Amino acid sequence: MQDSPIICDVDVITFIESAKSNPFFHVLPIGLALFSINGRFIYCNKAYLDMFDLPEDVAGRHVSDYFLTGYRGVMECLRAQEMVICPSVTNTSRLGVSLRYPLVSRTGDLRGVLVLSLSPRMGRDAVLALMDAAQTLNTWSGQCKLGVNGLCTFECMVGGSAAMKNLRRLGRRFALSQEPILIAGESGTGKELVAQSLHMASPRADRPFISVNCAAIPHELMESELFGYDKGAFTGARAEGMKGKFELADTGTIFLDEIGEQPLPVQAKLLRVLESGEIQKIAHRGALRSDFRLLCATNRDLRAMVMQHLFREDLYHRLSVFELVVPPLRERIHDLPMLVHHCISQCVGKERARGIYLDDEVLRAFQQNFWRGNVRELKNVLTYGVYALEEGENILTMRHLPVRFVREIQGSGAAGEAVQGGAGGVSGMLAEAGAHAERKILQDTLETFQYNKVKTAKALGISRSKLYRKLRERGLFSGHEKEPRENAQ
């Protein structure tokens, strides 16, 4: 579950007015509410009012006026400035499952809390539905504040693991500086998406973002591509000359991907540009100034290259003032549910994606695979598998996956290793995340009703026997009291 704040550049009132005019909020079947930094209602949609049986004039009232869980939910979200998931229980025992997101400005100022709520009777479907809504809201909020320009933001990055949470936290802080940032990570981890997010989180967000793949440019053309040239600079040059990437990035951001592929002579000129801010175009008299922010990325060990005299040490220290390491997929395996859902959605759309499942063998293979190609490899495998489904099929099995991938899995024995719990498919992959959420919901609801099992079961809309079974499954049953019979209510 994505747990980063939603970034909101405008003030809360403007944000709400924009929300009210967006049709998404009116047709949303999920309860939605916004609270001020003091925990007071600012806005609720109809689904939220109906779910908790709240009056229409709730605006301005404090969350604790209606909710027993107010200080564990909205107020805790305000305090920690992190996503909080727990039941919402009203004073009249109306219950919902809620995600609470802090609304934070790009300068780090807390603006309020956004709450998404569903009925707990939906079980894990509620978790999936909330995840869909959260992704839609993140996308909408990014477009609302920055305009549609196709660039990724930290809010749109998929993943709620500790590694991704730390990446977003540091990224937002580093983005506010003007110093270079070095993005390190294996191939396929999404380094360019991180670079785009850094640009969008910076004061230069509405200025040019120039991306350069250094590995794709022949060494003999690197200098002219980066710094440009005047007319008549060399045979075959454009008659009018050409602006270099650094000149095009004036007032904005330039991103040099695969910086380790830069030849040493170009590295020397790049260092000079960083130190002086001046560009020397080929065959141009005098220097041009460019106000740019430099981001770089590499999948190579630049320190080792320095020791091997393949990369300038002074340039390395100049580039690595801030360094962000993008974790490989195998180190954020708990993000698999969201990543699988996201990748399939990109292939066939969200509605179709909700009906596509992975069988147990594929699930085991995905969880145990080394993923040398990281998220890019995962997306390729899922894209192949989705389009390999026959008409009427909705379960991905090993026979739907690329032959090369299956052979690698069988060779490593990953597909045969045991996996803890969970059914197949996207819902199955959500089993672990769903289990944690379910345990927290059970625990919080028990505390709300002072461990009264009858009231807890009634609030959750389940029988006492099912409640006891759930408590035992989630390790919350003490065993000091007798369980009711199966037909007990």
Coordinates of C-alpha atoms in Angstrom, one line a residue:
M1 CA 0.0 0.0 0.0
Q2 CA 1.4 3.3 -1.0
D3 CA 2.1 5.3 2.2
S4 CA 3.6 8.6 1.0
P5 CA 1.8 11.9 1.5
I6 CA -0.2 13.4 -1.3
I7 CA 1.5 16.6 -2.4
C8 CA -0.8 19.6 -2.7
D9 CA 0.7 22.9 -3.9
V10 CA -2.5 24.9 -3.5
D11 CA -4.1 25.9 -0.2
V12 CA -6.7 23.5 1.2
I13 CA -9.7 25.6 0.2
T14 CA -8.6 25.7 -3.4
F15 CA -7.9 22.0 -3.3
I16 CA -11.4 21.3 -2.1
E17 CA -13.0 23.5 -4.6
S18 CA -11.1 21.8 -7.3
A19 CA -12.2 18.4 -5.9
K20 CA -15.8 19.5 -5.9
S21 CA -15.6 20.4 -9.6
N22 CA -14.0 17.1 -10.5
P23 CA -16.6 14.5 -11.5
F24 CA -14.5 11.7 -10.1
F25 CA -15.4 12.7 -6.6
H26 CA -19.1 12.7 -7.2
V27 CA -19.4 9.2 -8.7
L28 CA -16.8 7.7 -6.4
P29 CA -18.5 4.8 -4.5
I30 CA -15.8 5.2 -1.8
G31 CA -16.3 7.5 1.1
L32 CA -14.0 10.5 0.9
A33 CA -13.4 13.3 3.4
L34 CA -10.9 16.0 4.0
F35 CA -9.8 17.4 7.4
S36 CA -8.0 20.5 8.4
I37 CA -4.7 20.4 10.3
N38 CA -6.8 20.8 13.4
G39 CA -8.8 17.7 12.7
R40 CA -12.0 19.5 11.6
F41 CA -14.1 18.4 8.7
I42 CA -13.7 20.5 5.5
Y43 CA -15.4 18.3 2.9
C44 CA -17.2 14.9 2.7
N45 CA -18.7 13.3 -0.4
K46 CA -22.2 11.7 -0.3
A47 CA -20.8 8.1 0.1
Y48 CA -18.9 9.1 3.2
L49 CA -21.9 10.9 4.8
D50 CA -24.2 7.9 4.0
M51 CA -21.7 5.3 5.3
F52 CA -21.3 6.9 8.7
D53 CA -24.8 8.4 8.9
L54 CA -23.4 11.9 9.3
P55 CA -25.4 15.2 8.9
E56 CA -24.8 17.3 5.8
D57 CA -23.7 20.3 7.9
V58 CA -20.7 18.4 9.3
A59 CA -18.2 20.9 8.0
G60 CA -16.3 22.7 10.8
R61 CA -17.0 20.0 13.4
H62 CA -14.1 18.0 15.0
V63 CA -13.5 14.4 14.0
S64 CA -13.9 13.4 17.7
D65 CA -17.4 14.8 17.7
Y66 CA -18.5 11.8 15.7
F67 CA -15.8 9.1 15.7
L68 CA -14.6 7.0 18.7
T69 CA -11.4 6.3 16.6
G70 CA -10.7 10.0 15.7
Y71 CA -7.5 10.2 17.7
R72 CA -6.2 6.9 16.3
G73 CA -7.0 7.8 12.8
V74 CA -7.0 11.4 11.6
M75 CA -5.1 12.9 14.5
E76 CA -2.5 10.2 14.4
C77 CA -2.1 10.8 10.6
L78 CA -1.6 14.5 11.4
R79 CA 0.9 13.7 14.1
A80 CA 3.0 11.2 12.2
Q81 CA 2.4 12.7 8.7
E82 CA 2.2 9.1 7.4
M83 CA -0.6 7.0 6.0
V84 CA -2.7 5.4 8.7
I85 CA -5.1 2.4 8.2
C86 CA -7.5 1.4 10.9
P87 CA -11.3 1.2 11.4
S88 CA -13.5 4.3 11.6
V89 CA -16.1 3.7 14.3
T90 CA -18.7 6.4 15.0
N91 CA -20.3 7.1 18.3
T92 CA -23.4 5.2 17.0
S93 CA -21.2 2.1 16.1
R94 CA -21.2 2.7 12.4
L95 CA -18.0 1.1 11.0
G96 CA -15.8 1.6 8.0
V97 CA -12.3 0.7 6.9
S98 CA -10.3 3.8 6.2
L99 CA -7.0 5.0 4.7
R100 CA -5.8 8.4 5.8
Y101 CA -3.3 10.3 3.8
P102 CA -1.5 13.5 4.9
L103 CA -1.8 16.4 2.5
V104 CA 1.6 18.1 2.4
S105 CA 2.9 21.0 0.3
R106 CA 6.1 20.6 -1.7
T107 CA 7.9 22.7 0.9
G108 CA 6.9 20.2 3.6
D109 CA 4.0 22.2 5.1
L110 CA 1.1 20.0 6.4
R111 CA -2.2 21.1 4.8
G112 CA -4.6 18.5 6.1
V113 CA -5.7 14.9 5.8
L114 CA -7.5 13.0 3.1
V115 CA -9.6 10.0 4.1
L116 CA -10.8 7.1 2.0
S117 CA -13.4 4.7 3.5
L118 CA -15.2 1.5 2.6
S119 CA -17.4 -1.0 4.4
P120 CA -15.4 -3.7 6.2
R121 CA -17.8 -6.3 4.8
M122 CA -15.9 -6.1 1.5
G123 CA -12.9 -7.8 3.2
R124 CA -9.8 -7.9 1.0
D125 CA -11.8 -6.4 -1.9
A126 CA -12.0 -3.2 0.2
V127 CA -8.2 -3.1 0.4
L128 CA -7.9 -3.5 -3.4
A129 CA -10.6 -1.0 -4.1
L130 CA -9.0 1.5 -1.7
M131 CA -5.6 0.9 -3.5
D132 CA -7.3 1.7 -6.8
A133 CA -8.8 4.9 -5.5
A134 CA -5.6 6.0 -3.8
Q135 CA -3.7 5.5 -7.1
T136 CA -6.4 7.5 -9.0
L137 CA -6.3 10.3 -6.4
N138 CA -2.5 10.4 -6.5
T139 CA -2.6 10.7 -10.3
W140 CA -5.3 13.4 -10.2
S141 CA -3.5 15.4 -7.5
G142 CA -0.3 15.3 -9.6
Q143 CA -2.1 16.6 -12.6
C144 CA -4.0 19.2 -10.6
K145 CA -0.9 20.8 -9.2
L146 CA 1.5 20.5 -12.2
G147 CA -0.5 20.1 -15.4
V148 CA -0.4 17.1 -17.7
N149 CA 3.1 16.8 -19.0
G150 CA 3.7 13.1 -18.9
L151 CA 6.4 13.2 -16.2
C152 CA 6.3 10.9 -13.1
T153 CA 5.9 12.3 -9.6
F154 CA 6.8 10.7 -6.2
E155 CA 3.0 10.4 -5.6
C156 CA 2.6 8.2 -8.6
M157 CA 5.5 5.9 -7.9
V158 CA 4.2 2.5 -7.0
G159 CA 5.3 0.8 -3.7
G160 CA 4.9 1.1 0.0
S161 CA 7.9 -0.8 1.3
A162 CA 10.4 0.8 3.7
A163 CA 12.9 1.1 1.0
M164 CA 10.5 3.0 -1.3
K165 CA 9.3 5.1 1.6
N166 CA 12.8 6.2 2.4
L167 CA 13.5 6.9 -1.3
R168 CA 10.5 9.2 -1.5
R169 CA 11.3 10.9 1.8
L170 CA 14.9 11.7 0.8
G171 CA 14.0 12.5 -2.8
R172 CA 11.5 15.2 -1.7
R173 CA 14.2 16.8 0.5
F174 CA 17.0 16.7 -2.0
A175 CA 14.7 18.0 -4.8
L176 CA 14.5 21.4 -3.0
S177 CA 18.3 21.9 -3.3
Q178 CA 20.1 23.1 -6.5
E179 CA 23.0 20.6 -6.0
P180 CA 23.5 17.6 -8.4
I181 CA 21.9 14.3 -7.5
L182 CA 23.4 10.9 -8.4
I183 CA 20.7 8.2 -8.8
A184 CA 22.2 4.7 -8.4
G185 CA 20.5 1.4 -9.1
E186 CA 20.4 -1.7 -11.2
S187 CA 19.0 -1.7 -14.7
G188 CA 15.2 -1.8 -14.8
T189 CA 14.7 -0.3 -11.3
G190 CA 13.1 3.0 -12.6
K191 CA 16.0 5.5 -12.2
E192 CA 14.5 7.8 -14.9
L193 CA 11.2 7.8 -13.1
V194 CA 13.0 8.9 -10.0
A195 CA 14.7 11.7 -12.0
Q196 CA 11.4 12.9 -13.3
S197 CA 10.0 12.9 -9.8
L198 CA 12.9 14.9 -8.5
H199 CA 12.3 17.5 -11.2
M200 CA 8.6 17.6 -10.5
A201 CA 9.2 18.0 -6.7
S202 CA 11.7 20.9 -7.3
P203 CA 11.1 24.6 -7.8
R204 CA 11.8 24.0 -11.5
A205 CA 8.8 21.7 -12.0
D206 CA 7.2 24.0 -14.7
R207 CA 10.5 24.4 -16.5
P208 CA 12.2 22.1 -19.2
F209 CA 13.2 18.6 -18.3
I210 CA 15.9 17.4 -20.7
S211 CA 16.7 13.7 -20.7
V212 CA 19.9 12.4 -22.3
N213 CA 20.8 8.7 -22.6
C214 CA 24.6 8.8 -22.6
A215 CA 24.9 5.1 -23.6
A216 CA 23.0 5.7 -26.8
I217 CA 25.2 8.5 -28.1
P218 CA 28.5 7.6 -29.9
H219 CA 31.5 9.0 -28.1
E220 CA 32.6 11.2 -31.0
L221 CA 29.2 12.9 -31.0
M222 CA 28.8 13.3 -27.2
E223 CA 30.4 16.8 -27.0
S224 CA 28.3 18.3 -29.8
E225 CA 25.1 16.7 -28.4
L226 CA 25.7 18.0 -24.9
F227 CA 27.2 21.5 -25.6
G228 CA 26.1 22.2 -29.1
Y229 CA 27.9 23.8 -32.0
D230 CA 27.9 26.9 -34.2
K231 CA 27.3 26.9 -38.0
G232 CA 30.2 25.6 -40.0
A233 CA 31.7 23.8 -37.0
F234 CA 32.5 20.6 -39.0
T235 CA 31.7 18.8 -42.1
G236 CA 28.1 17.6 -42.0
A237 CA 27.0 20.0 -39.4
R238 CA 23.7 21.8 -39.6
A239 CA 24.0 25.1 -41.5
E240 CA 22.2 26.9 -38.6
G241 CA 24.2 25.2 -35.9
M242 CA 22.6 23.3 -33.0
K243 CA 21.8 24.0 -29.4
G244 CA 23.2 21.5 -26.9
K245 CA 21.3 19.8 -24.2
F246 CA 22.7 22.0 -21.5
E247 CA 21.6 25.1 -23.4
L248 CA 18.1 23.6 -23.8
A249 CA 17.9 22.9 -20.1
D250 CA 18.4 26.6 -19.2
T251 CA 16.2 27.4 -16.1
G252 CA 15.2 23.7 -15.9
T253 CA 16.7 20.3 -15.3
I254 CA 19.0 18.1 -17.3
F255 CA 19.2 14.4 -16.7
L256 CA 22.2 12.4 -17.8
D257 CA 21.3 8.7 -17.8
E258 CA 24.2 6.2 -17.8
I259 CA 26.7 8.8 -16.8
G260 CA 29.3 6.2 -16.4
E261 CA 29.4 5.9 -20.2
Q262 CA 30.8 9.4 -20.6
P263 CA 34.3 9.4 -22.2
L264 CA 37.1 11.0 -20.1
P265 CA 37.5 14.1 -22.4
V266 CA 33.8 14.9 -22.0
Q267 CA 34.0 14.3 -18.3
A268 CA 36.6 17.1 -18.0
K269 CA 34.3 19.5 -19.9
L270 CA 31.3 18.5 -17.8
L271 CA 33.2 19.2 -14.7
R272 CA 34.1 22.7 -16.0
V273 CA 30.4 23.3 -16.8
L274 CA 29.4 22.3 -13.3
E275 CA 32.0 24.6 -11.7
S276 CA 31.4 27.7 -13.8
G277 CA 27.9 27.3 -15.2
E278 CA 29.3 28.2 -18.6
I279 CA 28.9 26.2 -21.8
Q280 CA 31.6 26.2 -24.6
K281 CA 29.9 25.4 -27.9
I282 CA 32.0 23.9 -30.6
A283 CA 33.3 26.7 -32.9
H284 CA 31.7 29.4 -30.8
R285 CA 33.6 32.4 -29.7
G286 CA 33.1 33.0 -26.0
A287 CA 31.0 31.1 -23.5
L288 CA 27.2 30.8 -22.9
R289 CA 25.7 30.7 -19.4
S290 CA 23.0 28.2 -18.6
D291 CA 21.0 28.0 -15.3
F292 CA 20.4 24.2 -15.0
R293 CA 20.0 21.6 -12.3
L294 CA 21.9 18.4 -13.0
L295 CA 20.6 14.9 -12.3
C296 CA 22.6 11.8 -13.2
A297 CA 22.0 8.0 -13.1
T298 CA 24.1 5.0 -13.4
N299 CA 23.9 1.2 -12.9
R300 CA 27.7 1.0 -12.6
D301 CA 30.0 1.3 -9.6
L302 CA 31.5 4.7 -10.1
R303 CA 33.8 4.4 -7.2
A304 CA 35.3 1.3 -8.7
M305 CA 35.6 3.1 -12.0
V306 CA 37.5 5.9 -10.3
M307 CA 39.9 3.4 -8.9
Q308 CA 40.4 1.9 -12.4
H309 CA 40.9 5.5 -13.8
L310 CA 37.8 5.2 -16.0
F311 CA 36.0 8.0 -14.2
R312 CA 37.3 11.2 -12.9
E313 CA 37.5 11.4 -9.1
D314 CA 36.8 15.1 -8.9
L315 CA 33.8 14.7 -11.1
Y316 CA 32.5 11.8 -9.0
H317 CA 32.6 13.9 -5.9
R318 CA 31.0 16.8 -7.6
L319 CA 28.1 14.7 -8.9
S320 CA 27.5 12.7 -5.7
V321 CA 26.7 15.6 -3.3
F322 CA 23.4 13.8 -2.9
E323 CA 23.0 10.1 -3.8
L324 CA 19.8 8.2 -4.0
V325 CA 19.9 4.4 -4.3
V326 CA 16.9 2.8 -6.1
P327 CA 16.3 -0.6 -4.5
P328 CA 16.1 -3.7 -6.7
L329 CA 12.8 -5.6 -6.9
R330 CA 14.1 -8.5 -4.8
E331 CA 14.7 -6.1 -1.9
R332 CA 11.1 -4.7 -2.1
I333 CA 9.3 -8.0 -2.7
H334 CA 6.3 -6.8 -0.5
D335 CA 5.6 -4.3 -3.3
L336 CA 4.8 -7.1 -5.7
P337 CA 1.0 -6.9 -5.2
M338 CA 0.8 -3.3 -6.1
L339 CA 3.4 -3.7 -8.9
V340 CA 1.6 -6.6 -10.5
H341 CA -1.8 -4.8 -10.3
H342 CA -0.2 -1.7 -11.8
C343 CA 1.6 -3.5 -14.6
I344 CA -1.6 -5.5 -15.6
S345 CA -3.6 -2.3 -15.4
Q346 CA -1.2 -0.6 -17.8
C347 CA -1.7 -3.5 -20.3
V348 CA -5.5 -3.9 -20.2
G349 CA -7.0 -1.2 -18.0
K350 CA -8.1 -1.3 -14.3
E351 CA -11.5 -2.9 -14.9
R352 CA -10.0 -5.8 -16.9
A353 CA -7.1 -6.1 -14.5
R354 CA -9.3 -6.8 -11.5
G355 CA -10.5 -10.0 -13.2
I356 CA -7.0 -11.4 -14.0
Y357 CA -5.4 -13.7 -11.5
L358 CA -2.1 -15.5 -11.0
D359 CA -2.2 -19.2 -10.0
D360 CA -0.2 -20.5 -7.0
E361 CA 2.7 -21.7 -9.1
V362 CA 3.2 -18.3 -10.8
L363 CA 2.8 -16.6 -7.5
R364 CA 5.6 -18.7 -5.9
A365 CA 7.8 -18.1 -9.0
F366 CA 7.3 -14.3 -8.7
Q367 CA 8.0 -14.3 -5.0
Q368 CA 11.2 -16.4 -5.3
N369 CA 12.6 -15.1 -8.5
F370 CA 15.8 -13.0 -8.4
W371 CA 14.5 -10.5 -10.9
R372 CA 17.7 -9.4 -12.6
G373 CA 15.8 -7.1 -14.8
N374 CA 13.8 -5.7 -11.9
V375 CA 10.5 -4.0 -12.5
R376 CA 11.1 -3.7 -16.2
E377 CA 11.4 -7.5 -16.4
L378 CA 8.3 -8.0 -14.3
K379 CA 6.3 -5.7 -16.6
N380 CA 7.6 -7.6 -19.7
V381 CA 6.7 -11.0 -18.2
L382 CA 3.2 -9.8 -17.2
T383 CA 2.6 -8.1 -20.6
Y384 CA 3.5 -11.3 -22.4
G385 CA 1.3 -13.4 -20.1
V386 CA -1.8 -11.1 -20.3
Y387 CA -1.7 -11.2 -24.1
A388 CA -1.1 -15.0 -24.1
L389 CA -4.4 -15.6 -22.4
E390 CA -7.0 -17.2 -24.6
E391 CA -10.5 -15.8 -25.0
G392 CA -12.4 -16.5 -21.7
E393 CA -9.3 -17.2 -19.7
N394 CA -8.5 -15.1 -16.7
I395 CA -5.9 -17.1 -14.7
L396 CA -2.2 -16.7 -15.6
T397 CA -0.4 -20.0 -15.4
M398 CA 3.2 -20.9 -16.2
R399 CA 2.2 -21.9 -19.7
H400 CA 1.2 -18.3 -20.4
L401 CA 4.6 -16.9 -19.4
P402 CA 7.7 -16.4 -21.7
V403 CA 9.6 -19.7 -22.3
R404 CA 12.9 -18.1 -21.3
F405 CA 11.5 -16.9 -18.0
V406 CA 9.9 -20.4 -17.2
R407 CA 13.2 -22.1 -18.0
E408 CA 15.1 -19.8 -15.7
I409 CA 12.6 -20.4 -12.9
Q410 CA 12.7 -24.2 -13.4
G411 CA 16.4 -24.1 -13.4
S412 CA 16.6 -22.2 -10.1
G413 CA 13.8 -24.3 -8.5
A414 CA 12.0 -21.2 -7.4
A415 CA 8.6 -22.4 -8.7
G416 CA 8.7 -25.4 -6.4
E417 CA 9.6 -23.5 -3.2
A418 CA 7.0 -23.2 -0.5
V419 CA 5.1 -20.0 0.0
Q420 CA 3.3 -18.9 3.1
G421 CA -0.5 -18.7 2.8
G422 CA -2.6 -16.8 0.3
A423 CA -4.7 -17.8 -2.7
G424 CA -3.6 -17.2 -6.3
G425 CA -4.0 -14.1 -8.4
V426 CA -3.8 -10.5 -7.6
S427 CA -6.1 -11.1 -4.7
G428 CA -3.8 -13.9 -3.5
M429 CA -0.8 -11.7 -3.8
L430 CA -2.6 -9.2 -1.7
A431 CA -3.1 -11.9 1.0
E432 CA -0.2 -10.8 3.1
A433 CA -1.0 -7.1 2.9
G434 CA -4.7 -8.0 3.5
A435 CA -3.8 -10.1 6.5
H436 CA -1.9 -7.2 8.1
A437 CA -4.7 -4.9 7.4
E438 CA -7.3 -7.4 8.7
R439 CA -5.3 -7.9 11.9
K440 CA -5.1 -4.2 12.6
I441 CA -8.8 -3.8 11.9
L442 CA -9.6 -6.6 14.4
Q443 CA -7.3 -5.2 17.0
D444 CA -8.5 -1.7 16.7
T445 CA -12.2 -2.7 16.7
L446 CA -11.7 -4.9 19.8
E447 CA -10.0 -1.9 21.6
T448 CA -12.8 0.4 20.6
F449 CA -15.4 -1.9 22.2
Q450 CA -13.2 -2.8 25.2
Y451 CA -12.8 -6.4 24.0
N452 CA -16.5 -7.0 24.0
K453 CA -16.7 -9.8 21.4
V454 CA -20.5 -9.5 20.8
K455 CA -20.2 -5.7 20.1
T456 CA -17.1 -6.3 18.0
A457 CA -18.7 -9.0 15.9
K458 CA -21.8 -6.9 15.4
A459 CA -19.8 -3.8 14.3
L460 CA -17.8 -5.9 11.8
G461 CA -21.0 -7.5 10.5
I462 CA -19.9 -11.1 11.2
S463 CA -20.9 -13.9 13.5
R464 CA -19.1 -14.5 16.8
S465 CA -17.9 -17.8 15.6
K466 CA -16.3 -16.2 12.6
L467 CA -14.9 -13.5 14.7
Y468 CA -13.2 -16.1 17.0
R469 CA -11.9 -17.9 13.9
K470 CA -10.4 -14.6 12.6
L471 CA -8.9 -13.8 15.9
R472 CA -7.2 -17.2 16.0
E473 CA -5.9 -16.9 12.4
R474 CA -4.4 -13.5 13.2
G475 CA -2.9 -14.5 16.5
L476 CA -5.3 -12.4 18.6
F477 CA -7.1 -15.2 20.4
S478 CA -5.9 -15.5 24.0
G479 CA -7.4 -18.9 24.6
H480 CA -8.6 -17.9 28.1
E481 CA -12.3 -17.9 27.1
K482 CA -14.4 -20.5 25.4
E483 CA -15.2 -20.2 21.8
P484 CA -18.9 -20.1 20.7
R485 CA -20.4 -23.0 18.8
E486 CA -20.4 -22.7 15.0
N487 CA -24.1 -21.8 14.9
A488 CA -23.7 -19.2 17.6
Q489 CA -24.5 -15.6 16.5

